[in-house]
């Protein structure tokens, strides 16, 4: 995972993931279900964390160096759903209603900002590492 790179929020519908950091501290986060508290995790080199099956989670490299990690799953076909990318794959009127009544054109305008995965992470990291955000 490159400097400031992020595996955007996603789920694995058919498997639990264990993520082991090799050379740098990764920033991770998990949201298990509606009403659950968000948990942020520092995955330090030589340590691992578990993301339960179906939980929304992400991994980000907050350093200016390439990060290496190993992800393992308890099933041979874990599947993956990138949350933002898949959400905007729903009919625009449904997405708009879910976002508080946005119109179809407003939804289309928002969808144009959703990059493919892997994405560049947070602005603080990009600035610190001298990386310019470009359209993805």
Short mmCIF file of N, CA, C and O in Angstrom, two decimals:
data_model
loop_
_atom_site.label_atom_id
_atom_site.label_comp_id
_atom_site.label_asym_id
_atom_site.label_seq_id
_atom_site.Cartn_x
_atom_site.Cartn_y
_atom_site.Cartn_z
N UNK A 1 0.87 -1.16 0.00
CA UNK A 1 0.00 0.00 0.00
C UNK A 1 0.91 1.22 0.00
O UNK A 1 1.74 1.37 0.90
N UNK A 2 0.78 2.07 -1.01
CA UNK A 2 1.67 3.21 -1.15
C UNK A 2 1.49 4.25 -0.06
O UNK A 2 0.57 4.18 0.75
N UNK A 3 2.40 5.23 -0.04
CA UNK A 3 2.30 6.30 0.95
C UNK A 3 0.92 6.98 0.92
O UNK A 3 0.41 7.30 -0.15
N UNK A 4 0.30 7.11 2.06
CA UNK A 4 -1.02 7.72 2.22
C UNK A 4 -2.12 6.95 1.49
O UNK A 4 -3.23 7.44 1.35
N UNK A 5 -1.83 5.75 1.03
CA UNK A 5 -2.82 4.95 0.33
C UNK A 5 -3.84 4.35 1.29
O UNK A 5 -3.54 4.09 2.46
N UNK A 6 -5.05 4.15 0.80
CA UNK A 6 -6.10 3.58 1.64
C UNK A 6 -6.90 2.56 0.84
O UNK A 6 -7.28 2.80 -0.30
N UNK A 7 -7.12 1.43 1.48
CA UNK A 7 -8.11 0.47 0.99
C UNK A 7 -9.42 0.99 1.57
O UNK A 7 -9.69 0.85 2.76
N UNK A 8 -10.21 1.64 0.72
CA UNK A 8 -11.38 2.39 1.18
C UNK A 8 -12.36 1.48 1.94
O UNK A 8 -12.30 0.26 1.84
N UNK A 9 -13.25 2.08 2.75
CA UNK A 9 -14.18 1.28 3.55
C UNK A 9 -14.89 0.22 2.70
O UNK A 9 -15.41 0.51 1.63
N UNK A 10 -14.83 -1.02 3.21
CA UNK A 10 -15.37 -2.15 2.47
C UNK A 10 -15.80 -3.24 3.44
O UNK A 10 -15.53 -3.17 4.64
N UNK A 11 -16.46 -4.24 2.90
CA UNK A 11 -16.87 -5.42 3.68
C UNK A 11 -16.44 -6.67 2.92
O UNK A 11 -16.18 -6.63 1.72
N UNK A 12 -16.38 -7.78 3.65
CA UNK A 12 -16.22 -9.10 3.07
C UNK A 12 -17.43 -9.92 3.49
O UNK A 12 -17.54 -10.29 4.66
N UNK A 13 -18.37 -10.16 2.57
CA UNK A 13 -19.63 -10.79 2.96
C UNK A 13 -19.52 -12.27 3.32
O UNK A 13 -20.41 -12.80 3.98
N UNK A 14 -18.41 -12.92 2.92
CA UNK A 14 -18.33 -14.37 3.14
C UNK A 14 -17.12 -14.81 3.97
O UNK A 14 -16.83 -16.01 4.03
N UNK A 15 -16.41 -13.88 4.63
CA UNK A 15 -15.25 -14.30 5.40
C UNK A 15 -14.82 -13.23 6.40
O UNK A 15 -15.07 -12.04 6.20
N UNK A 16 -14.16 -13.68 7.44
CA UNK A 16 -13.47 -12.81 8.39
C UNK A 16 -12.05 -12.60 7.88
O UNK A 16 -11.46 -13.50 7.29
N UNK A 17 -11.50 -11.40 8.10
CA UNK A 17 -10.15 -11.06 7.65
C UNK A 17 -9.22 -10.89 8.84
O UNK A 17 -9.61 -10.28 9.84
N UNK A 18 -8.01 -11.40 8.73
CA UNK A 18 -6.94 -11.06 9.67
C UNK A 18 -5.90 -10.30 8.88
O UNK A 18 -5.56 -10.68 7.76
N UNK A 19 -5.45 -9.20 9.43
CA UNK A 19 -4.54 -8.31 8.73
C UNK A 19 -3.28 -8.16 9.58
O UNK A 19 -3.35 -7.70 10.71
N UNK A 20 -2.13 -8.54 9.02
CA UNK A 20 -0.84 -8.54 9.72
C UNK A 20 0.07 -7.52 9.06
O UNK A 20 0.35 -7.60 7.86
N UNK A 21 0.55 -6.53 9.83
CA UNK A 21 1.43 -5.49 9.31
C UNK A 21 2.88 -5.97 9.37
O UNK A 21 3.34 -6.47 10.39
N UNK A 22 3.60 -5.76 8.27
CA UNK A 22 4.99 -6.20 8.16
C UNK A 22 5.98 -5.10 8.59
O UNK A 22 6.84 -5.33 9.42
N UNK A 23 5.85 -3.89 8.00
CA UNK A 23 6.93 -2.93 8.14
C UNK A 23 6.56 -1.55 8.66
O UNK A 23 7.44 -0.73 8.88
N UNK A 24 5.30 -1.24 8.80
CA UNK A 24 4.92 0.09 9.27
C UNK A 24 3.57 -0.01 9.98
O UNK A 24 2.87 -1.00 9.87
N UNK A 25 3.25 1.03 10.73
CA UNK A 25 1.96 1.05 11.42
C UNK A 25 0.87 1.46 10.45
O UNK A 25 0.95 2.51 9.82
N UNK A 26 -0.12 0.60 10.31
CA UNK A 26 -1.28 0.90 9.49
C UNK A 26 -2.38 1.47 10.39
O UNK A 26 -2.49 1.09 11.56
N UNK A 27 -3.17 2.35 9.84
CA UNK A 27 -4.37 2.85 10.53
C UNK A 27 -5.54 2.03 10.02
O UNK A 27 -5.77 1.93 8.82
N UNK A 28 -6.26 1.42 10.92
CA UNK A 28 -7.42 0.64 10.55
C UNK A 28 -8.63 1.11 11.31
O UNK A 28 -8.52 1.80 12.33
N UNK A 29 -9.78 0.72 10.83
CA UNK A 29 -11.01 1.06 11.52
C UNK A 29 -12.07 0.05 11.17
O UNK A 29 -12.05 -0.54 10.09
N UNK A 30 -13.00 -0.15 12.11
CA UNK A 30 -14.05 -1.14 11.89
C UNK A 30 -15.35 -0.66 12.51
O UNK A 30 -15.36 -0.06 13.58
N UNK A 31 -16.43 -0.91 11.80
CA UNK A 31 -17.78 -0.64 12.27
C UNK A 31 -18.56 -1.92 12.03
O UNK A 31 -18.79 -2.32 10.90
N UNK A 32 -18.92 -2.58 13.14
CA UNK A 32 -19.46 -3.93 13.04
C UNK A 32 -20.92 -3.97 12.61
O UNK A 32 -21.31 -4.77 11.78
N UNK A 33 -21.77 -3.12 13.20
CA UNK A 33 -23.19 -3.16 12.86
C UNK A 33 -23.86 -1.87 13.30
O UNK A 33 -23.26 -1.05 14.01
N UNK A 34 -25.10 -1.66 12.87
CA UNK A 34 -25.85 -0.47 13.27
C UNK A 34 -25.85 -0.35 14.78
O UNK A 34 -26.10 -1.32 15.49
N UNK A 35 -25.55 0.83 15.27
CA UNK A 35 -25.56 1.08 16.71
C UNK A 35 -24.26 0.76 17.40
O UNK A 35 -24.05 1.13 18.54
N UNK A 36 -23.36 0.07 16.73
CA UNK A 36 -22.07 -0.28 17.34
C UNK A 36 -21.14 0.93 17.28
O UNK A 36 -21.23 1.77 16.38
N UNK A 37 -20.25 1.00 18.23
CA UNK A 37 -19.27 2.07 18.28
C UNK A 37 -18.16 1.80 17.26
O UNK A 37 -17.68 0.67 17.13
N UNK A 38 -17.73 2.83 16.54
CA UNK A 38 -16.60 2.74 15.62
C UNK A 38 -15.34 2.48 16.43
O UNK A 38 -15.11 3.10 17.47
N UNK A 39 -14.51 1.56 15.97
CA UNK A 39 -13.23 1.27 16.63
C UNK A 39 -12.09 1.55 15.67
O UNK A 39 -12.07 1.03 14.55
N UNK A 40 -11.17 2.41 16.09
CA UNK A 40 -9.98 2.69 15.29
C UNK A 40 -8.83 1.89 15.87
O UNK A 40 -8.70 1.76 17.08
N UNK A 41 -7.98 1.37 14.99
CA UNK A 41 -6.94 0.43 15.39
C UNK A 41 -5.62 0.85 14.76
O UNK A 41 -5.58 1.13 13.55
N UNK A 42 -4.55 0.89 15.55
CA UNK A 42 -3.20 1.01 15.00
C UNK A 42 -2.65 -0.40 14.87
O UNK A 42 -2.51 -1.12 15.87
N UNK A 43 -2.35 -0.81 13.65
CA UNK A 43 -1.79 -2.14 13.40
C UNK A 43 -0.28 -1.96 13.24
O UNK A 43 0.21 -1.62 12.17
N UNK A 44 0.44 -2.14 14.35
CA UNK A 44 1.88 -1.90 14.38
C UNK A 44 2.62 -3.05 13.70
O UNK A 44 2.11 -4.17 13.64
N UNK A 45 3.85 -2.80 13.24
CA UNK A 45 4.63 -3.88 12.61
C UNK A 45 4.72 -5.09 13.55
O UNK A 45 4.97 -4.95 14.74
N UNK A 46 4.47 -6.25 12.98
CA UNK A 46 4.54 -7.49 13.77
C UNK A 46 3.27 -7.80 14.53
O UNK A 46 3.23 -8.76 15.28
N UNK A 47 2.22 -6.99 14.35
CA UNK A 47 0.95 -7.26 15.01
C UNK A 47 -0.14 -7.44 13.97
O UNK A 47 0.04 -7.13 12.79
N UNK A 48 -1.27 -7.93 14.44
CA UNK A 48 -2.39 -8.20 13.53
C UNK A 48 -3.68 -7.74 14.18
O UNK A 48 -3.76 -7.53 15.40
N UNK A 49 -4.71 -7.60 13.37
CA UNK A 49 -6.06 -7.33 13.85
C UNK A 49 -7.03 -8.15 13.03
O UNK A 49 -6.70 -8.61 11.93
N UNK A 50 -8.21 -8.33 13.58
CA UNK A 50 -9.25 -9.12 12.91
C UNK A 50 -10.42 -8.21 12.56
O UNK A 50 -10.85 -7.40 13.38
N UNK A 51 -10.90 -8.34 11.34
CA UNK A 51 -12.10 -7.65 10.90
C UNK A 51 -13.18 -8.71 10.70
O UNK A 51 -13.08 -9.54 9.79
N UNK A 52 -14.23 -8.70 11.53
CA UNK A 52 -15.27 -9.74 11.43
C UNK A 52 -15.99 -9.74 10.08
O UNK A 52 -16.13 -8.70 9.43
N UNK A 53 -16.44 -10.91 9.70
CA UNK A 53 -17.19 -11.08 8.46
C UNK A 53 -18.34 -10.07 8.40
O UNK A 53 -19.08 -9.90 9.35
N UNK A 54 -18.44 -9.36 7.27
CA UNK A 54 -19.52 -8.41 7.05
C UNK A 54 -19.31 -7.04 7.65
O UNK A 54 -20.09 -6.13 7.37
N UNK A 55 -18.27 -6.85 8.47
CA UNK A 55 -18.03 -5.56 9.12
C UNK A 55 -17.44 -4.56 8.12
O UNK A 55 -16.56 -4.90 7.32
N UNK A 56 -17.90 -3.32 8.17
CA UNK A 56 -17.30 -2.25 7.37
C UNK A 56 -15.95 -1.93 7.99
O UNK A 56 -15.86 -1.68 9.20
N UNK A 57 -14.90 -1.94 7.18
CA UNK A 57 -13.56 -1.65 7.70
C UNK A 57 -12.70 -1.04 6.61
O UNK A 57 -13.05 -1.05 5.43
N UNK A 58 -11.55 -0.49 7.03
CA UNK A 58 -10.58 0.08 6.09
C UNK A 58 -9.18 -0.11 6.65
O UNK A 58 -9.00 -0.36 7.84
N UNK A 59 -8.21 0.00 5.75
CA UNK A 59 -6.80 0.05 6.13
C UNK A 59 -6.18 1.23 5.40
O UNK A 59 -6.43 1.41 4.21
N UNK A 60 -5.38 2.01 6.13
CA UNK A 60 -4.70 3.15 5.52
C UNK A 60 -3.24 3.15 5.94
O UNK A 60 -2.92 2.83 7.08
N UNK A 61 -2.38 3.51 5.01
CA UNK A 61 -0.96 3.68 5.29
C UNK A 61 -0.72 5.16 5.59
O UNK A 61 -0.68 5.97 4.67
N UNK A 62 -0.57 5.54 6.87
CA UNK A 62 -0.38 6.95 7.20
C UNK A 62 1.08 7.41 7.08
O UNK A 62 1.39 8.55 7.42
N UNK A 63 1.96 6.56 6.57
CA UNK A 63 3.37 6.93 6.47
C UNK A 63 3.70 7.38 5.05
O UNK A 63 2.90 7.24 4.13
N UNK A 64 4.90 7.90 4.90
CA UNK A 64 5.37 8.37 3.60
C UNK A 64 6.18 7.29 2.87
O UNK A 64 6.81 7.57 1.86
N UNK A 65 6.18 6.08 3.40
CA UNK A 65 6.86 4.93 2.81
C UNK A 65 5.83 3.88 2.41
O UNK A 65 4.72 3.85 2.95
N UNK A 66 6.20 3.00 1.50
CA UNK A 66 5.32 1.89 1.14
C UNK A 66 5.10 0.99 2.36
O UNK A 66 6.02 0.76 3.14
N UNK A 67 3.88 0.51 2.51
CA UNK A 67 3.54 -0.41 3.60
C UNK A 67 3.33 -1.80 3.03
O UNK A 67 2.72 -1.96 1.96
N UNK A 68 3.81 -2.78 3.76
CA UNK A 68 3.55 -4.18 3.39
C UNK A 68 2.71 -4.81 4.49
O UNK A 68 2.99 -4.61 5.68
N UNK A 69 1.69 -5.54 4.08
CA UNK A 69 0.87 -6.28 5.05
C UNK A 69 0.35 -7.55 4.38
O UNK A 69 0.36 -7.68 3.16
N UNK A 70 -0.06 -8.47 5.21
CA UNK A 70 -0.63 -9.72 4.73
C UNK A 70 -2.06 -9.79 5.23
O UNK A 70 -2.31 -9.61 6.42
N UNK A 71 -2.99 -10.03 4.33
CA UNK A 71 -4.39 -10.21 4.69
C UNK A 71 -4.75 -11.67 4.43
O UNK A 71 -4.48 -12.19 3.35
N UNK A 72 -5.34 -12.30 5.43
CA UNK A 72 -5.79 -13.67 5.29
C UNK A 72 -7.27 -13.77 5.62
O UNK A 72 -7.80 -12.96 6.39
N UNK A 73 -7.92 -14.75 5.04
CA UNK A 73 -9.36 -14.92 5.21
C UNK A 73 -9.68 -16.36 5.61
O UNK A 73 -8.93 -17.28 5.27
N UNK A 74 -10.79 -16.55 6.31
CA UNK A 74 -11.18 -17.89 6.72
C UNK A 74 -12.10 -18.57 5.71
O UNK A 74 -12.85 -19.46 6.05
N UNK A 75 -12.00 -18.15 4.47
CA UNK A 75 -12.75 -18.75 3.38
C UNK A 75 -12.03 -18.46 2.08
O UNK A 75 -11.36 -17.43 1.95
N UNK A 76 -12.17 -19.33 1.09
CA UNK A 76 -11.43 -19.15 -0.15
C UNK A 76 -12.03 -18.10 -1.08
O UNK A 76 -11.38 -17.64 -2.01
N UNK A 77 -13.27 -17.67 -0.83
CA UNK A 77 -13.91 -16.64 -1.65
C UNK A 77 -14.58 -15.63 -0.72
O UNK A 77 -15.80 -15.65 -0.54
N UNK A 78 -13.78 -14.71 -0.12
CA UNK A 78 -14.34 -13.79 0.87
C UNK A 78 -15.29 -12.76 0.27
O UNK A 78 -16.14 -12.22 0.97
N UNK A 79 -15.15 -12.46 -1.03
CA UNK A 79 -15.93 -11.39 -1.64
C UNK A 79 -15.49 -10.04 -1.09
O UNK A 79 -14.82 -9.96 -0.07
N UNK A 80 -15.86 -8.99 -1.79
CA UNK A 80 -15.57 -7.64 -1.31
C UNK A 80 -16.60 -6.68 -1.88
O UNK A 80 -17.02 -6.81 -3.04
N UNK A 81 -17.04 -5.76 -1.05
CA UNK A 81 -17.94 -4.68 -1.44
C UNK A 81 -17.36 -3.38 -0.93
O UNK A 81 -17.31 -3.16 0.28
N UNK A 82 -16.88 -2.51 -1.83
CA UNK A 82 -16.41 -1.19 -1.44
C UNK A 82 -17.66 -0.36 -1.13
O UNK A 82 -18.54 -0.22 -1.97
N UNK A 83 -17.76 0.18 0.07
CA UNK A 83 -19.00 0.79 0.56
C UNK A 83 -19.46 1.96 -0.32
O UNK A 83 -20.58 1.95 -0.83
N UNK A 84 -18.64 2.98 -0.48
CA UNK A 84 -19.07 4.16 -1.24
C UNK A 84 -19.34 3.82 -2.70
O UNK A 84 -20.36 4.22 -3.27
N UNK A 85 -18.43 3.04 -3.29
CA UNK A 85 -18.59 2.70 -4.70
C UNK A 85 -19.86 1.89 -4.93
O UNK A 85 -20.58 2.11 -5.91
N UNK A 86 -20.16 0.95 -4.07
CA UNK A 86 -21.36 0.11 -4.23
C UNK A 86 -22.63 0.89 -3.89
O UNK A 86 -23.66 0.71 -4.52
N UNK A 87 -22.57 1.75 -2.88
CA UNK A 87 -23.74 2.54 -2.50
C UNK A 87 -24.23 3.36 -3.68
O UNK A 87 -25.42 3.42 -3.97
N UNK A 88 -23.30 3.98 -4.40
CA UNK A 88 -23.69 4.80 -5.54
C UNK A 88 -24.03 3.97 -6.77
O UNK A 88 -24.40 4.51 -7.80
N UNK A 89 -23.95 2.65 -6.67
CA UNK A 89 -24.42 1.76 -7.72
C UNK A 89 -25.91 1.48 -7.62
O UNK A 89 -26.50 0.89 -8.52
N UNK A 90 -26.53 1.91 -6.51
CA UNK A 90 -27.98 1.77 -6.35
C UNK A 90 -28.68 2.82 -7.21
O UNK A 90 -28.07 3.80 -7.63
N UNK A 91 -29.99 2.68 -7.45
CA UNK A 91 -30.70 3.70 -8.23
C UNK A 91 -30.56 5.08 -7.58
O UNK A 91 -30.66 5.22 -6.35
N UNK A 92 -30.30 6.11 -8.38
CA UNK A 92 -30.06 7.46 -7.85
C UNK A 92 -31.18 7.99 -6.95
O UNK A 92 -30.90 8.69 -5.97
N UNK A 93 -32.45 7.66 -7.25
CA UNK A 93 -33.53 8.16 -6.40
C UNK A 93 -33.48 7.50 -5.01
O UNK A 93 -33.79 8.14 -4.00
N UNK A 94 -33.04 6.24 -4.94
CA UNK A 94 -32.92 5.54 -3.66
C UNK A 94 -31.75 6.12 -2.87
O UNK A 94 -31.86 6.39 -1.66
N UNK A 95 -30.62 6.34 -3.54
CA UNK A 95 -29.46 6.95 -2.88
C UNK A 95 -29.84 8.34 -2.36
O UNK A 95 -29.53 8.69 -1.21
N UNK A 96 -30.51 9.12 -3.17
CA UNK A 96 -30.92 10.47 -2.76
C UNK A 96 -31.81 10.44 -1.54
O UNK A 96 -31.63 11.24 -0.60
N UNK A 97 -32.78 9.53 -1.51
CA UNK A 97 -33.67 9.42 -0.35
C UNK A 97 -32.87 9.02 0.89
O UNK A 97 -33.10 9.55 1.99
N UNK A 98 -31.92 8.09 0.74
CA UNK A 98 -31.10 7.64 1.87
C UNK A 98 -30.21 8.76 2.40
O UNK A 98 -29.82 8.76 3.57
N UNK A 99 -29.89 9.73 1.55
CA UNK A 99 -29.05 10.87 1.95
C UNK A 99 -29.88 12.09 2.34
O UNK A 99 -29.39 13.21 2.29
N UNK A 100 -31.11 11.87 2.70
CA UNK A 100 -31.93 12.96 3.22
C UNK A 100 -32.72 13.72 2.19
O UNK A 100 -33.11 14.86 2.44
N UNK A 101 -32.94 13.14 1.03
CA UNK A 101 -33.78 13.79 0.04
C UNK A 101 -33.03 14.52 -1.05
O UNK A 101 -33.57 15.43 -1.67
N UNK A 102 -31.79 14.13 -1.33
CA UNK A 102 -31.07 14.74 -2.45
C UNK A 102 -31.73 14.37 -3.76
O UNK A 102 -32.29 13.28 -3.90
N UNK A 103 -31.64 15.27 -4.72
CA UNK A 103 -32.19 15.01 -6.04
C UNK A 103 -31.28 14.11 -6.85
O UNK A 103 -30.10 13.92 -6.53
N UNK A 104 -31.81 13.56 -7.92
CA UNK A 104 -31.06 12.65 -8.78
C UNK A 104 -29.80 13.32 -9.32
O UNK A 104 -28.73 12.72 -9.36
N UNK A 105 -29.90 14.58 -9.73
CA UNK A 105 -28.72 15.27 -10.27
C UNK A 105 -27.68 15.50 -9.18
O UNK A 105 -26.48 15.37 -9.42
N UNK A 106 -28.11 15.82 -7.97
CA UNK A 106 -27.16 15.99 -6.86
C UNK A 106 -26.42 14.68 -6.57
O UNK A 106 -25.22 14.68 -6.32
N UNK A 107 -27.15 13.57 -6.64
CA UNK A 107 -26.52 12.26 -6.45
C UNK A 107 -25.50 12.00 -7.55
O UNK A 107 -24.38 11.55 -7.29
N UNK A 108 -25.86 12.29 -8.79
CA UNK A 108 -24.94 12.10 -9.91
C UNK A 108 -23.68 12.95 -9.72
O UNK A 108 -22.56 12.48 -10.00
N UNK A 109 -23.85 14.18 -9.25
CA UNK A 109 -22.69 15.04 -9.02
C UNK A 109 -21.79 14.47 -7.93
O UNK A 109 -20.56 14.51 -8.06
N UNK A 110 -22.36 13.93 -6.85
CA UNK A 110 -21.57 13.30 -5.79
C UNK A 110 -20.84 12.07 -6.30
O UNK A 110 -19.68 11.83 -5.97
N UNK A 111 -21.54 11.27 -7.09
CA UNK A 111 -20.96 10.02 -7.59
C UNK A 111 -19.67 10.27 -8.37
O UNK A 111 -18.74 9.45 -8.35
N UNK A 112 -19.59 11.42 -9.04
CA UNK A 112 -18.40 11.75 -9.82
C UNK A 112 -17.16 11.90 -8.95
O UNK A 112 -16.04 11.86 -9.46
N UNK A 113 -17.32 12.10 -7.64
CA UNK A 113 -16.19 12.27 -6.73
C UNK A 113 -15.71 10.95 -6.12
O UNK A 113 -14.70 10.93 -5.42
N UNK A 114 -16.42 9.86 -6.34
CA UNK A 114 -16.09 8.58 -5.71
C UNK A 114 -15.03 7.88 -6.57
O UNK A 114 -15.31 7.46 -7.68
N UNK A 115 -13.80 7.75 -6.05
CA UNK A 115 -12.74 7.11 -6.84
C UNK A 115 -12.84 5.59 -6.77
O UNK A 115 -13.48 5.03 -5.88
N UNK A 116 -12.17 4.94 -7.71
CA UNK A 116 -11.99 3.49 -7.61
C UNK A 116 -11.04 3.21 -6.46
O UNK A 116 -10.32 4.09 -5.99
N UNK A 117 -11.01 2.01 -6.00
CA UNK A 117 -10.11 1.58 -4.94
C UNK A 117 -8.81 1.11 -5.59
O UNK A 117 -8.85 0.60 -6.69
N UNK A 118 -7.67 1.23 -5.02
CA UNK A 118 -7.17 1.84 -3.80
C UNK A 118 -7.12 3.35 -4.00
O UNK A 118 -6.81 3.82 -5.10
N UNK A 119 -7.37 4.09 -2.92
CA UNK A 119 -7.48 5.54 -3.03
C UNK A 119 -6.38 6.24 -2.24
O UNK A 119 -5.73 5.63 -1.40
N UNK A 120 -6.21 7.53 -2.52
CA UNK A 120 -5.34 8.34 -1.67
C UNK A 120 -6.10 8.69 -0.41
O UNK A 120 -7.29 8.96 -0.45
N UNK A 121 -5.39 8.70 0.71
CA UNK A 121 -6.02 8.91 2.00
C UNK A 121 -6.25 10.36 2.37
O UNK A 121 -6.47 11.21 1.51
N UNK A 122 -6.14 10.63 3.64
CA UNK A 122 -6.54 11.91 4.21
C UNK A 122 -5.57 13.03 3.85
O UNK A 122 -4.38 12.80 3.63
N UNK A 123 -6.11 14.24 3.78
CA UNK A 123 -5.32 15.41 3.36
C UNK A 123 -4.10 15.65 4.23
O UNK A 123 -3.05 16.03 3.73
N UNK A 124 -4.21 15.42 5.54
CA UNK A 124 -3.07 15.65 6.45
C UNK A 124 -1.88 14.81 6.01
O UNK A 124 -0.75 15.29 5.96
N UNK A 125 -2.09 13.55 5.68
CA UNK A 125 -1.02 12.66 5.25
C UNK A 125 -0.44 13.12 3.91
O UNK A 125 0.78 13.17 3.74
N UNK A 126 -1.30 13.45 2.99
CA UNK A 126 -0.84 13.88 1.67
C UNK A 126 0.04 15.12 1.79
O UNK A 126 1.10 15.20 1.16
N UNK A 127 -0.36 16.07 2.61
CA UNK A 127 0.42 17.30 2.80
C UNK A 127 1.77 16.98 3.43
O UNK A 127 2.81 17.45 2.97
N UNK A 128 1.76 16.16 4.47
CA UNK A 128 2.99 15.81 5.19
C UNK A 128 3.97 15.08 4.27
O UNK A 128 5.18 15.28 4.36
N UNK A 129 3.46 14.26 3.36
CA UNK A 129 4.31 13.46 2.47
C UNK A 129 4.59 14.15 1.13
O UNK A 129 5.29 13.59 0.28
N UNK A 130 4.03 15.35 0.92
CA UNK A 130 4.26 16.08 -0.31
C UNK A 130 3.62 15.43 -1.53
O UNK A 130 4.14 15.48 -2.63
N UNK A 131 2.45 14.81 -1.31
CA UNK A 131 1.72 14.15 -2.40
C UNK A 131 0.53 15.01 -2.79
O UNK A 131 -0.23 15.45 -1.95
N UNK A 132 0.40 15.23 -4.10
CA UNK A 132 -0.72 16.03 -4.59
C UNK A 132 -1.88 15.11 -4.98
O UNK A 132 -1.69 14.12 -5.67
N UNK A 133 -3.06 15.45 -4.49
CA UNK A 133 -4.25 14.66 -4.85
C UNK A 133 -4.61 14.97 -6.30
O UNK A 133 -4.72 16.11 -6.70
N UNK A 134 -4.77 13.92 -7.07
CA UNK A 134 -5.19 14.07 -8.46
C UNK A 134 -6.47 13.27 -8.65
O UNK A 134 -6.76 12.37 -7.86
N UNK A 135 -7.20 13.57 -9.68
CA UNK A 135 -8.42 12.82 -9.97
C UNK A 135 -8.08 11.35 -10.14
O UNK A 135 -7.09 11.02 -10.80
N UNK A 136 -8.90 10.49 -9.52
CA UNK A 136 -8.61 9.05 -9.59
C UNK A 136 -9.62 8.36 -10.45
O UNK A 136 -10.74 8.42 -10.38
#
